[in-house]
PDB file of C-alpha atoms in Angstrom:
ATOM      1  CA  MET X   1    -102.081 -70.465 -14.626  1.00 58.00           C
ATOM      2  CA  SER X   2    -103.768 -67.662 -16.498  1.00 72.00           C
ATOM      3  CA  GLN X   3    -103.044 -66.791 -20.095  1.00 77.00           C
ATOM      4  CA  ASP X   4    -101.582 -63.467 -18.922  1.00 84.00           C
ATOM      5  CA  GLN X   5     -99.022 -65.276 -16.776  1.00 84.00           C
ATOM      6  CA  ALA X   6     -98.108 -67.602 -19.626  1.00 86.00           C
ATOM      7  CA  ASP X   7     -97.724 -64.604 -21.944  1.00 90.00           C
ATOM      8  CA  ARG X   8     -95.465 -62.868 -19.410  1.00 93.00           C
ATOM      9  CA  ASN X   9     -93.286 -65.969 -19.181  1.00 94.00           C
ATOM     10  CA  MET X  10     -92.931 -66.132 -22.950  1.00 94.00           C
ATOM     11  CA  LEU X  11     -92.136 -62.415 -23.167  1.00 96.00           C
ATOM     12  CA  PHE X  12     -89.586 -62.826 -20.373  1.00 97.00           C
ATOM     13  CA  GLY X  13     -87.904 -65.659 -22.271  1.00 97.00           C
ATOM     14  CA  ILE X  14     -87.900 -63.870 -25.607  1.00 97.00           C
ATOM     15  CA  LEU X  15     -86.440 -60.705 -24.083  1.00 97.00           C
ATOM     16  CA  ALA X  16     -83.821 -62.734 -22.215  1.00 98.00           C
ATOM     17  CA  VAL X  17     -82.625 -64.199 -25.513  1.00 98.00           C
ATOM     18  CA  GLN X  18     -82.860 -60.954 -27.480  1.00 97.00           C
ATOM     19  CA  LEU X  19     -80.952 -59.017 -24.832  1.00 97.00           C
ATOM     20  CA  GLY X  20     -78.236 -61.664 -24.583  1.00 97.00           C
ATOM     21  CA  PHE X  21     -78.935 -62.906 -21.064  1.00 97.00           C
ATOM     22  CA  ILE X  22     -79.475 -66.503 -22.231  1.00 98.00           C
ATOM     23  CA  SER X  23     -79.096 -68.627 -25.358  1.00 98.00           C
ATOM     24  CA  ARG X  24     -81.944 -70.163 -27.317  1.00 97.00           C
ATOM     25  CA  ASP X  25     -80.922 -73.591 -26.026  1.00 97.00           C
ATOM     26  CA  GLN X  26     -81.136 -72.340 -22.433  1.00 97.00           C
ATOM     27  CA  LEU X  27     -84.591 -70.920 -23.168  1.00 97.00           C
ATOM     28  CA  VAL X  28     -85.773 -74.236 -24.603  1.00 97.00           C
ATOM     29  CA  GLY X  29     -84.468 -76.073 -21.535  1.00 96.00           C
ATOM     30  CA  ALA X  30     -86.210 -73.659 -19.189  1.00 96.00           C
ATOM     31  CA  ILE X  31     -89.477 -73.898 -21.128  1.00 95.00           C
ATOM     32  CA  ASN X  32     -89.315 -77.680 -20.905  1.00 96.00           C
ATOM     33  CA  SER X  33     -88.973 -77.374 -17.115  1.00 96.00           C
ATOM     34  CA  TRP X  34     -91.742 -74.776 -16.963  1.00 94.00           C
ATOM     35  CA  VAL X  35     -94.171 -77.023 -18.867  1.00 92.00           C
ATOM     36  CA  VAL X  36     -93.760 -79.587 -16.094  1.00 94.00           C
ATOM     37  CA  ASP X  37     -93.968 -77.027 -13.249  1.00 91.00           C
ATOM     38  CA  LYS X  38     -96.163 -74.101 -14.267  1.00 90.00           C
ATOM     39  CA  ALA X  39     -96.452 -72.932 -10.665  1.00 92.00           C
ATOM     40  CA  ARG X  40     -93.003 -71.368 -11.081  1.00 94.00           C
ATOM     41  CA  SER X  41     -92.201 -68.501 -13.420  1.00 95.00           C
ATOM     42  CA  LEU X  42     -89.707 -68.853 -16.219  1.00 96.00           C
ATOM     43  CA  GLY X  43     -87.501 -66.369 -14.374  1.00 96.00           C
ATOM     44  CA  GLU X  44     -87.549 -68.524 -11.256  1.00 97.00           C
ATOM     45  CA  ILE X  45     -86.621 -71.582 -13.284  1.00 97.00           C
ATOM     46  CA  LEU X  46     -83.778 -69.840 -15.113  1.00 97.00           C
ATOM     47  CA  GLN X  47     -82.449 -68.516 -11.820  1.00 97.00           C
ATOM     48  CA  SER X  48     -82.676 -71.932 -10.123  1.00 96.00           C
ATOM     49  CA  GLN X  49     -80.780 -73.409 -13.089  1.00 96.00           C
ATOM     50  CA  LYS X  50     -78.125 -70.720 -12.445  1.00 97.00           C
ATOM     51  CA  VAL X  51     -78.560 -69.398 -15.973  1.00 96.00           C
ATOM     52  CA  ILE X  52     -79.417 -65.882 -14.755  1.00 98.00           C
ATOM     53  CA  THR X  53     -78.737 -64.021 -11.535  1.00 97.00           C
ATOM     54  CA  THR X  54     -81.203 -62.323  -9.221  1.00 97.00           C
ATOM     55  CA  SER X  55     -80.128 -59.004 -10.707  1.00 98.00           C
ATOM     56  CA  ASP X  56     -80.680 -60.304 -14.255  1.00 98.00           C
ATOM     57  CA  ARG X  57     -84.134 -61.503 -13.287  1.00 97.00           C
ATOM     58  CA  THR X  58     -85.030 -58.135 -11.777  1.00 97.00           C
ATOM     59  CA  THR X  59     -83.802 -56.331 -14.893  1.00 97.00           C
ATOM     60  CA  LEU X  60     -85.741 -58.636 -17.201  1.00 97.00           C
ATOM     61  CA  ASN X  61     -88.908 -58.300 -15.127  1.00 96.00           C
ATOM     62  CA  LYS X  62     -88.626 -54.511 -15.462  1.00 97.00           C
ATOM     63  CA  ASP X  63     -88.149 -54.903 -19.223  1.00 96.00           C
ATOM     64  CA  VAL X  64     -91.253 -57.104 -19.408  1.00 96.00           C
ATOM     65  CA  GLU X  65     -93.289 -54.488 -17.533  1.00 94.00           C
ATOM     66  CA  LYS X  66     -91.972 -51.742 -19.819  1.00 95.00           C
ATOM     67  CA  GLN X  67     -92.927 -53.688 -22.936  1.00 94.00           C
ATOM     68  CA  LEU X  68     -96.386 -54.451 -21.568  1.00 91.00           C
ATOM     69  CA  SER X  69     -96.979 -50.790 -20.728  1.00 91.00           C
ATOM     70  CA  ILE X  70     -96.033 -49.803 -24.285  1.00 90.00           C
ATOM     71  CA  HIS X  71     -98.398 -52.296 -25.864  1.00 81.00           C
TER      72      HIS X  71
END
């Protein structure tokens, strides 16, 4: 996994908490799963844990892209 992908995962998680999609505890749980299986994105993990929906994941991915384009 590249550093860019890891950074995107962290941004995804931070935005998910800040925007109220998930709690900090849910983020910590997803990160723990991601550390074991870095082939999957944090969004995939959160969705498989039924913490976010497909629509939530799409929205958050768009927010990640928007933030990256700004910075």
